[in-house]
mmCIF file of C-alpha atoms in Angstrom:
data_model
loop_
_atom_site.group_PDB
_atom_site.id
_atom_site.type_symbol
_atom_site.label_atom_id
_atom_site.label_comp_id
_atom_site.label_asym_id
_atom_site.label_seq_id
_atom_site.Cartn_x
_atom_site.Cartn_y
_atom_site.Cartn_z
ATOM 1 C CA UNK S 1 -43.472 40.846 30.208
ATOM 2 C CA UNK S 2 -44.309 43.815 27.914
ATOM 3 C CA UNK S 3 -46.240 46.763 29.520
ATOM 4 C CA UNK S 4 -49.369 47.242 27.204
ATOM 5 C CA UNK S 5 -49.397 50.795 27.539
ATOM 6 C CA UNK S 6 -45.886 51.749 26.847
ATOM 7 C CA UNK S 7 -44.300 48.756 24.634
ATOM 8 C CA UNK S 8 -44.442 50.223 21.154
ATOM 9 C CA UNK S 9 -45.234 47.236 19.633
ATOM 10 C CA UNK S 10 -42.215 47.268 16.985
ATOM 11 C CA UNK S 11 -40.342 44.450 18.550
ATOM 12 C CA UNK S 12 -39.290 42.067 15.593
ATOM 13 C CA UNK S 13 -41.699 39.253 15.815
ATOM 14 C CA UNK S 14 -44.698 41.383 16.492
ATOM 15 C CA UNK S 15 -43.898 42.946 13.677
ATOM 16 C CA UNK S 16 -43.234 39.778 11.755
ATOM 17 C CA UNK S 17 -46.372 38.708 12.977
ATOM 18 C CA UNK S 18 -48.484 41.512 12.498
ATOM 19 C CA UNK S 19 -49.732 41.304 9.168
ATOM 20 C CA UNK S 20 -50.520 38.326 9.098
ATOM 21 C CA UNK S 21 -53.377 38.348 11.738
ATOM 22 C CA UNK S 22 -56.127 39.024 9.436
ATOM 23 C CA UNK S 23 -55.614 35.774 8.274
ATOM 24 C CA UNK S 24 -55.615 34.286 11.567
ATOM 25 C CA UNK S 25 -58.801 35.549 12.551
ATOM 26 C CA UNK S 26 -60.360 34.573 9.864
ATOM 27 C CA UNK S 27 -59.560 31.464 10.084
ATOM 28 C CA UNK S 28 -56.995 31.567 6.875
ATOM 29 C CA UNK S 29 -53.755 31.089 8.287
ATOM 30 C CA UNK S 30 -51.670 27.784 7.959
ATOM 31 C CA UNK S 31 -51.543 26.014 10.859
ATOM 32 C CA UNK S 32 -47.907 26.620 11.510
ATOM 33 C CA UNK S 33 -48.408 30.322 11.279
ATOM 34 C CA UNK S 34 -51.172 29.842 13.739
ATOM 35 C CA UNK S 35 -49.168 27.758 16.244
ATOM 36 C CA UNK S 36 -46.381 30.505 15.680
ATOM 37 C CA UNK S 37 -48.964 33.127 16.494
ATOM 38 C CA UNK S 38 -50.303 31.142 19.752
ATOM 39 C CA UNK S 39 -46.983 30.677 20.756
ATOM 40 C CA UNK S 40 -46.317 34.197 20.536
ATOM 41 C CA UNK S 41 -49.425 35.807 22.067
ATOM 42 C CA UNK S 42 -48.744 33.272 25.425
ATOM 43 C CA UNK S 43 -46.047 35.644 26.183
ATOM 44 C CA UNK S 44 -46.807 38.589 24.771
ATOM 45 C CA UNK S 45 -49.421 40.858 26.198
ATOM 46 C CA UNK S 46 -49.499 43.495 23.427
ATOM 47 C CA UNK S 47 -49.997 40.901 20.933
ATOM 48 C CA UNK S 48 -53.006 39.295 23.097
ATOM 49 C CA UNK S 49 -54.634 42.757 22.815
ATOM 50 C CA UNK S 50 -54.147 43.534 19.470
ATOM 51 C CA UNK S 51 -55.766 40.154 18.371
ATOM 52 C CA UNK S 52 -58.503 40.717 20.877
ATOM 53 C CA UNK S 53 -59.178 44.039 19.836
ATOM 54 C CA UNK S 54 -59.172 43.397 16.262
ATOM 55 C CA UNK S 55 -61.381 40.677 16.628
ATOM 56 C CA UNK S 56 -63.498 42.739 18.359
ATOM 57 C CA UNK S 57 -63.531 45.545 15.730
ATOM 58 C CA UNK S 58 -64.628 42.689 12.982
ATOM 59 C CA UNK S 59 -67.464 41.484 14.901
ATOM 60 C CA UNK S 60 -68.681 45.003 15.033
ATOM 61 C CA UNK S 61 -68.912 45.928 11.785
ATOM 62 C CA UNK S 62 -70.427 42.307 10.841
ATOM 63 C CA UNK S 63 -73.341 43.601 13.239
ATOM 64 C CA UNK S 64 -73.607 46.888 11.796
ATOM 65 C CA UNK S 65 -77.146 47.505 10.030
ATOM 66 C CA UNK S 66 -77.175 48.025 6.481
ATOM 67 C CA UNK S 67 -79.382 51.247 5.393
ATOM 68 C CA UNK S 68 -82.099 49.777 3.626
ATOM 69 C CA UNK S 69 -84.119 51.418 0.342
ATOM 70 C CA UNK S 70 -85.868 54.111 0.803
ATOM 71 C CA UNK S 71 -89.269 54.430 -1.195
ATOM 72 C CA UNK S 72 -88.737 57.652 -2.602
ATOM 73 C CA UNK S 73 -85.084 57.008 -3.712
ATOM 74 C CA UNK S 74 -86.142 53.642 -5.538
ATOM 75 C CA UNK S 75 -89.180 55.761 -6.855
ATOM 76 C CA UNK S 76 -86.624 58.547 -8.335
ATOM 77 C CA UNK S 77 -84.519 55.381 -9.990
ATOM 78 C CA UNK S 78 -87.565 54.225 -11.873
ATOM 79 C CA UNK S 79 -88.476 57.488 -13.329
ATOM 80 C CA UNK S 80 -84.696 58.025 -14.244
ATOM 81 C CA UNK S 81 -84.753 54.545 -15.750
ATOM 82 C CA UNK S 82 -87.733 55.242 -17.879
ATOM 83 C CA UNK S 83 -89.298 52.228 -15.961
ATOM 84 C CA UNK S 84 -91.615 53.189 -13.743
ATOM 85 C CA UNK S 85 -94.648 51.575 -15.240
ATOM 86 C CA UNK S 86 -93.068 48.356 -13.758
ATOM 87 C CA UNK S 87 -92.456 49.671 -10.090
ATOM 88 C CA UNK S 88 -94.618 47.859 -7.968
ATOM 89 C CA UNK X 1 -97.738 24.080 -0.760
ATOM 90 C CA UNK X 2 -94.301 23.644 -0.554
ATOM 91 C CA UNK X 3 -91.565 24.455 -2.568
ATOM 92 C CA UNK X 4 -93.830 26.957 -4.085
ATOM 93 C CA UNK X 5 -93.894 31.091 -3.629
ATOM 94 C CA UNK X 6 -96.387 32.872 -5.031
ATOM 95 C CA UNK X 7 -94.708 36.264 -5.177
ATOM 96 C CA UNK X 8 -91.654 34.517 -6.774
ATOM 97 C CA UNK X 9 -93.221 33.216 -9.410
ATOM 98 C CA UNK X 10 -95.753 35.948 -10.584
ATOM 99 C CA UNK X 11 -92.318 39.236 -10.259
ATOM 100 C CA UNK X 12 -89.787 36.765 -12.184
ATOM 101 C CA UNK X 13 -90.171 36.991 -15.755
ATOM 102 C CA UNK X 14 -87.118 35.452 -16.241
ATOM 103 C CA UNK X 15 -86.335 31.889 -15.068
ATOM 104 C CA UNK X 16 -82.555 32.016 -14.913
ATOM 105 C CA UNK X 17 -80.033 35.046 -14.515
ATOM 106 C CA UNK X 18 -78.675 33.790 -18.281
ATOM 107 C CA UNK X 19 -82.104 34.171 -19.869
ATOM 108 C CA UNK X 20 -82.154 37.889 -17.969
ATOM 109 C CA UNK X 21 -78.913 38.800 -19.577
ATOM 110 C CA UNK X 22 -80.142 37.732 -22.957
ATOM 111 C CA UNK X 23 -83.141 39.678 -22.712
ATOM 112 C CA UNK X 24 -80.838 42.598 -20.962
ATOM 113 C CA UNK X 25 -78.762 42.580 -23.963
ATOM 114 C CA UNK X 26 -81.308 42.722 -26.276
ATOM 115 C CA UNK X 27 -82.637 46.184 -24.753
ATOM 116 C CA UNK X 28 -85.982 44.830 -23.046
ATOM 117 C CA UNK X 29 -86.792 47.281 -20.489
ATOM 118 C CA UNK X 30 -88.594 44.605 -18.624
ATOM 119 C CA UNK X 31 -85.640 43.014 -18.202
ATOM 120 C CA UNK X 32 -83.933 46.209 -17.067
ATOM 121 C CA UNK X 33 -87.010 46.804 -14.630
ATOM 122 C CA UNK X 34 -86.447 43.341 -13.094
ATOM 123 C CA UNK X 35 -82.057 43.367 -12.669
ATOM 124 C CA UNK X 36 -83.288 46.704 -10.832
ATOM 125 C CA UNK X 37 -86.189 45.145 -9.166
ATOM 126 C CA UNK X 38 -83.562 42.484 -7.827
ATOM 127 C CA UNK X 39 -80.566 44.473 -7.060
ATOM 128 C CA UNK X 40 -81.264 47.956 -6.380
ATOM 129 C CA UNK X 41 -81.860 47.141 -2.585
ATOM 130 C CA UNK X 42 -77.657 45.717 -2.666
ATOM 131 C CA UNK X 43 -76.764 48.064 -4.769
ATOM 132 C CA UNK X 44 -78.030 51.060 -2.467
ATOM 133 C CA UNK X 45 -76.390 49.716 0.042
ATOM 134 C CA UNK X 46 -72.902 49.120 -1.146
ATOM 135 C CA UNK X 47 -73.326 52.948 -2.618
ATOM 136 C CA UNK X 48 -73.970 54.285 1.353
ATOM 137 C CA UNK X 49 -71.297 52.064 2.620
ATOM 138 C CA UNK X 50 -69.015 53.704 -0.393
ATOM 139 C CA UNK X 51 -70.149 57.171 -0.028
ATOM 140 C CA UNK X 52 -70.234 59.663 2.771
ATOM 141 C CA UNK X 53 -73.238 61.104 1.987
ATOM 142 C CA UNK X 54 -77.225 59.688 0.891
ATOM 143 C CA UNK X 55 -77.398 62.103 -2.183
ATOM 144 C CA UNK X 56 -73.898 60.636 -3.714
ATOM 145 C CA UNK X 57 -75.591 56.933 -3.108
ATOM 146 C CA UNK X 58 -78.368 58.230 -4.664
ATOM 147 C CA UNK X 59 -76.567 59.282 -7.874
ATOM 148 C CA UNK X 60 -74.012 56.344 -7.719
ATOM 149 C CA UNK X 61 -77.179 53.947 -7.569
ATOM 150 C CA UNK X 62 -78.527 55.750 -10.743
ATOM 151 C CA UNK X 63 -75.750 56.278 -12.721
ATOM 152 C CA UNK X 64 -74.409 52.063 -11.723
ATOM 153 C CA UNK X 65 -78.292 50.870 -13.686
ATOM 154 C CA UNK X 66 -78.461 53.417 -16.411
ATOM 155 C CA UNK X 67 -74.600 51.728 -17.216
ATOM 156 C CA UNK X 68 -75.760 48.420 -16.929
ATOM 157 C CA UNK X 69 -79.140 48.936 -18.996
ATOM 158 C CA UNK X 70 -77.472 51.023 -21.693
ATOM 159 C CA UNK X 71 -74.319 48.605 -21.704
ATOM 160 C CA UNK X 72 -75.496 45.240 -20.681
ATOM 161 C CA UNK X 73 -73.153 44.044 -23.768
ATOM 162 C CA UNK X 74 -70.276 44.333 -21.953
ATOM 163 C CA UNK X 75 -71.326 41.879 -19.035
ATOM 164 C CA UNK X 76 -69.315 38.745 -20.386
ATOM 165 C CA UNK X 77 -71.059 36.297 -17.994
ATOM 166 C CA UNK X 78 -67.412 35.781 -16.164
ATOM 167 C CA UNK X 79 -68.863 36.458 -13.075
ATOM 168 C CA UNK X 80 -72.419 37.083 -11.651
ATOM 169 C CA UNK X 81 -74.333 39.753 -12.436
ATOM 170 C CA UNK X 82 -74.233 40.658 -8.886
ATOM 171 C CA UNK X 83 -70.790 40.905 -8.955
ATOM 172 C CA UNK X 84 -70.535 43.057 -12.227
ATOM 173 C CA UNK X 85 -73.502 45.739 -10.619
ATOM 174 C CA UNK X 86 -70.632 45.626 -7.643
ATOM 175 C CA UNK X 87 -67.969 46.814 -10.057
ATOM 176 C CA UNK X 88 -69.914 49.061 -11.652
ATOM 177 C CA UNK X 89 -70.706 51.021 -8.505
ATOM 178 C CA UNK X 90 -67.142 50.916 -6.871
ATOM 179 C CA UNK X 91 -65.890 52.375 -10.294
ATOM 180 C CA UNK X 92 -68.813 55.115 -10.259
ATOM 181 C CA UNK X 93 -68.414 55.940 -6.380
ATOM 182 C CA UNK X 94 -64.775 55.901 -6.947
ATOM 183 C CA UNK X 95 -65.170 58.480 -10.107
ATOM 184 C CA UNK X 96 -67.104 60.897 -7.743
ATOM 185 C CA UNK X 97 -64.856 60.667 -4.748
ATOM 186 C CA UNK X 98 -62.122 61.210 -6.875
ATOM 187 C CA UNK X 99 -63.464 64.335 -8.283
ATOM 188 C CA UNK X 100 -64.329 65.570 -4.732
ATOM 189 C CA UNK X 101 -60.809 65.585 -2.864
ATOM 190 C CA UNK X 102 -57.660 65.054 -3.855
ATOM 191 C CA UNK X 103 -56.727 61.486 -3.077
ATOM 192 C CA UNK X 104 -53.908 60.905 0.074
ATOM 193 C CA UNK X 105 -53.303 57.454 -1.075
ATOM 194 C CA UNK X 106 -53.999 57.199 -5.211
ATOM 195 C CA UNK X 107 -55.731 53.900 -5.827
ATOM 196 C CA UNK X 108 -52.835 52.471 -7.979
ATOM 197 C CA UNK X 109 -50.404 52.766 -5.828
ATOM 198 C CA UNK X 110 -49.215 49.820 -4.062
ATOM 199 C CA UNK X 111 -50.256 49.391 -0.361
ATOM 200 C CA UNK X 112 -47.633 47.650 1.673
ATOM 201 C CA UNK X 113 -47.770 46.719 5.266
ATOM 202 C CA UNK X 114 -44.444 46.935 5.820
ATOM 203 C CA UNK X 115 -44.229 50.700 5.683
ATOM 204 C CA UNK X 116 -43.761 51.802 9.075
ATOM 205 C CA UNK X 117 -47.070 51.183 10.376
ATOM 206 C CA UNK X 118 -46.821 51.027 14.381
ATOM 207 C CA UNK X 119 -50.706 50.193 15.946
ATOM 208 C CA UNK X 120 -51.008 53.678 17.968
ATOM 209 C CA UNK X 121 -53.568 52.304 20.367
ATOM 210 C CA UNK X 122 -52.832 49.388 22.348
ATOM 211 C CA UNK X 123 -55.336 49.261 25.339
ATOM 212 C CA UNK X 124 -57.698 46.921 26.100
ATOM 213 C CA UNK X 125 -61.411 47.252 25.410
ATOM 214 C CA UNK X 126 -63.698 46.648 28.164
ATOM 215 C CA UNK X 127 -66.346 45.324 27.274
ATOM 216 C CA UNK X 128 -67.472 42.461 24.998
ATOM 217 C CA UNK X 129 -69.449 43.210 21.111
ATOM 218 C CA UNK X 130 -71.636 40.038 20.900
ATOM 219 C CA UNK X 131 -72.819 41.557 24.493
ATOM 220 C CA UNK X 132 -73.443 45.491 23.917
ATOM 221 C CA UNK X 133 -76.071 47.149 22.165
ATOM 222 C CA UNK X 134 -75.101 49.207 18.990
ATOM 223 C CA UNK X 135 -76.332 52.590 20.289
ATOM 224 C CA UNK X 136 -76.437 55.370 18.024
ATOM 225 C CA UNK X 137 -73.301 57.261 19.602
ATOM 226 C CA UNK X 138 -71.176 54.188 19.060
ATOM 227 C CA UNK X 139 -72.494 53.448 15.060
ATOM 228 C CA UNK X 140 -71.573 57.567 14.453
ATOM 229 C CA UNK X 141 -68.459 56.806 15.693
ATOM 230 C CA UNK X 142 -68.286 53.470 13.504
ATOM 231 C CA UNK X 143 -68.889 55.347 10.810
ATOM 232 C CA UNK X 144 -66.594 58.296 11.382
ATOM 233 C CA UNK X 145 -63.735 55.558 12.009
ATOM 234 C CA UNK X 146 -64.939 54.219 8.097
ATOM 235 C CA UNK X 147 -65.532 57.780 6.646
ATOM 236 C CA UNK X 148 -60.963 58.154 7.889
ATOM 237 C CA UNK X 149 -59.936 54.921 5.537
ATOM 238 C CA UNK X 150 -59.253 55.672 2.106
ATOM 239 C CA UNK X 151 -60.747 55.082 -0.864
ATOM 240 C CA UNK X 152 -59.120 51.758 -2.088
ATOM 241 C CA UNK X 153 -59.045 50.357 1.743
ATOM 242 C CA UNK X 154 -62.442 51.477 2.462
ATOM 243 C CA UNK X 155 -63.477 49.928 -1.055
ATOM 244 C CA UNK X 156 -62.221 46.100 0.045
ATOM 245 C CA UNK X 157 -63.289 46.754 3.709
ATOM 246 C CA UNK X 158 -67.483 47.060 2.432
ATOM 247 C CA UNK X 159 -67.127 44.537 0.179
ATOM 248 C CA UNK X 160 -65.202 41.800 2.081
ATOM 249 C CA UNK X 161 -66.553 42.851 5.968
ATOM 250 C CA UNK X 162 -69.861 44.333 5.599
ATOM 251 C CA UNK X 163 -71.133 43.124 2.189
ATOM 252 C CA UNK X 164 -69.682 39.514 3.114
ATOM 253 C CA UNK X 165 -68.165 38.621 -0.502
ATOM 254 C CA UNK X 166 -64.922 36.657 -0.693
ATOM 255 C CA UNK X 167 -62.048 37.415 -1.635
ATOM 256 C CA UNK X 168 -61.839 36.282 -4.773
ATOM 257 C CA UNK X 169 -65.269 38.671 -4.927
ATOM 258 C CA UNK X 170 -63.697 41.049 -4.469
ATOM 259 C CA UNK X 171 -60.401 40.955 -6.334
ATOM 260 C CA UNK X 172 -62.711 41.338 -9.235
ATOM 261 C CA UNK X 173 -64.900 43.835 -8.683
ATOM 262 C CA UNK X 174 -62.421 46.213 -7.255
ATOM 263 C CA UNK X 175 -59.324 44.488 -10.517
ATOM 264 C CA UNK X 176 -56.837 44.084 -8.078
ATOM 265 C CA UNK X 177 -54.820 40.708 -7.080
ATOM 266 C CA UNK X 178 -56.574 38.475 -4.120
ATOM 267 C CA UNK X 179 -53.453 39.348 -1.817
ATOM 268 C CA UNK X 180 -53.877 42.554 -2.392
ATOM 269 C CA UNK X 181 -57.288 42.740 -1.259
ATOM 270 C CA UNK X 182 -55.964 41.086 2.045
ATOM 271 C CA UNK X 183 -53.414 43.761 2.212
ATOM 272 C CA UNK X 184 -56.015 46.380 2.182
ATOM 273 C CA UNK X 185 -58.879 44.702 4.510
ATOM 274 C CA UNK X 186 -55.956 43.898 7.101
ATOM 275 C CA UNK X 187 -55.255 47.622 6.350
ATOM 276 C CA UNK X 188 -58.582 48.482 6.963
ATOM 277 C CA UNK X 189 -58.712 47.001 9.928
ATOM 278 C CA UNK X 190 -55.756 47.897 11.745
ATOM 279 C CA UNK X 191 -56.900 51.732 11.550
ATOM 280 C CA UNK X 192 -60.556 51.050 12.203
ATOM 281 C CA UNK X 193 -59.301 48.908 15.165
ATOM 282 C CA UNK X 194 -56.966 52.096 16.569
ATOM 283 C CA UNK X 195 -60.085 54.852 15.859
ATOM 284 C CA UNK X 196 -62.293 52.498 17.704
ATOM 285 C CA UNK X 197 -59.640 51.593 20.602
ATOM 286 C CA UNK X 198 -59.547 55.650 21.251
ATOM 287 C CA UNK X 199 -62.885 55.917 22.150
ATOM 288 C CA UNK X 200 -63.952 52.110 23.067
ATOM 289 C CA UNK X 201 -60.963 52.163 25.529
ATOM 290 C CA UNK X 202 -61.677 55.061 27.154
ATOM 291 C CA UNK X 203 -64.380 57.447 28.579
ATOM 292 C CA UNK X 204 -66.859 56.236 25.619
ATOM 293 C CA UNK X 205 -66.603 52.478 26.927
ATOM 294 C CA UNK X 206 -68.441 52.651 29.892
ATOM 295 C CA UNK X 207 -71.573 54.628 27.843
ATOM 296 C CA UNK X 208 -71.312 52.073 25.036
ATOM 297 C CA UNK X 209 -71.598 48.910 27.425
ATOM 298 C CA UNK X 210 -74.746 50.195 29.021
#
């Protein structure tokens, strides 16, 4: 059992594994690749974090508000454009 | 009444995106006044997402509809128009931040995973995002953690995570290969995910999850 806060997390099969979990949590990976990665996180606590986190740090950002458009920059755009006599 | 929206039907002068582009191309500026009617709002917001600061958007959301007004002749009807107003901005937002620093990672260069890359935060988070408010000290630091990526991974991180396109999307609005687009948003990620893991894992946590 790995210790989280020392294991480097350069052991070959993380490694091997590690780029590749984009595409598992988006739901992209084969389903061998995701039985390999299963397989691997049941024993590896590093591995279970990394997912976890990175998960976590896509569901963020998917909740992050957009900015929206302010009045007086989509005012300046129409002038620019020549357009304004359209902005309504 | 349904099936019917007022609004809709009196702003669209233009029934289909193809008989906008044919009107585009032929230099109506009503036409031009309605792409920008429709798309300025997306296009404003891929240029903040892009760009570090408003006044930048504001000039890369100019600069992206004067381009597609004056040139709507090059829009080849490939892909959306959507799509194309996306490629224009990357490439103007890209042309800017160029000319503001030079670049750590040049856009043409190939982005490999396998490069040495060793995740330098490995601790647990402690709390759960579908349960924590996004408080204003924790989207500053969301956007700090975005403002560190580089151009080219920051570029396929807004469109594919925060503008939602796919991935084929995105391969052509930023003219790169779909795998390397997943290079770059797994790329993206992995850093975003050790910024975040600094602060989420440690003294910031506890503030965040209030």
């Amino acid at each position: 059992m790995s210790d989280p806060a020392t294991h480097d997390h350069d052991r070959g099969k993380c490694r091997e594994l590690l780029g590749d979990l984009s595409l598992y949590i988006d739901g992209e990976a084969e389903q061998e690749l995701c039985d390999e990665i299963e397989a691997h996180m049941a024993e590896c606590e590093s591995c279970r974090i990394m997912v976890d986190t990175l998960r976590k740090t896509v569901t963020l950002y998917h909740t992050m508000p957009a900015d929206p458009l302010p009045d007086d920059v989509e005012e300046r755009l129409y002038k620019r454009l020549d357009i304004d006599n359209y902005l309504s | 009444m349904m099936g019917y929206n007022p609004t809709v039907a009196i702003m669209k002068t233009y029934d289909t995106e193809t008989e906008l582009v044919e009107a585009l191309q032929q230099g109506e500026k009503r036409a031009c006044a309605e792409m920008v009617k429709q798309f300025s709002p997306q296009v404003y917001r891929v240029a903040r997402r892009l760009m570090d600061d408003p006044q930048e958007a504001e000039d890369v959301l100019q600069e992206t509809f004067i381009s597609a007004c004056d040139h709507a002749e090059d829009f080849e009807g490939r892909s959306s128009l959507g799509t194309w107003l996306y490629r224009i901005a990357n490439n103007a937002g890209l042309m800017r931040l160029r000319k503001k620093r030079i670049q750590t990672i040049s856009i043409d260069e190939p982005i490999e995973l396998d490069d040495g890359y060793v995740p330098r935060q490995l601790a647990d988070w402690s709390f759960d995002p579908d349960e924590m408010v996004l408080t204003s000290e924790l989207r500053e630091i969301m956007d700090e953690a975005a403002a560190e990526l580089s151009d080219a991974l920051r570029a396929a991180f807004v469109m594919r995570d925060l503008e939602g396109l796919s991935t084929a999307e995105t391969a052509e609005i930023l003219g790169i290969s779909e795998s390397a687009v997943k290079v770059r948003l797994h790329r993206a990620r992995l850093q975003l995910r050790d910024y975040l893991t600094a602060y989420l894992a440690g003294n910031g946590a506890e503030e965040a999850s209030q």
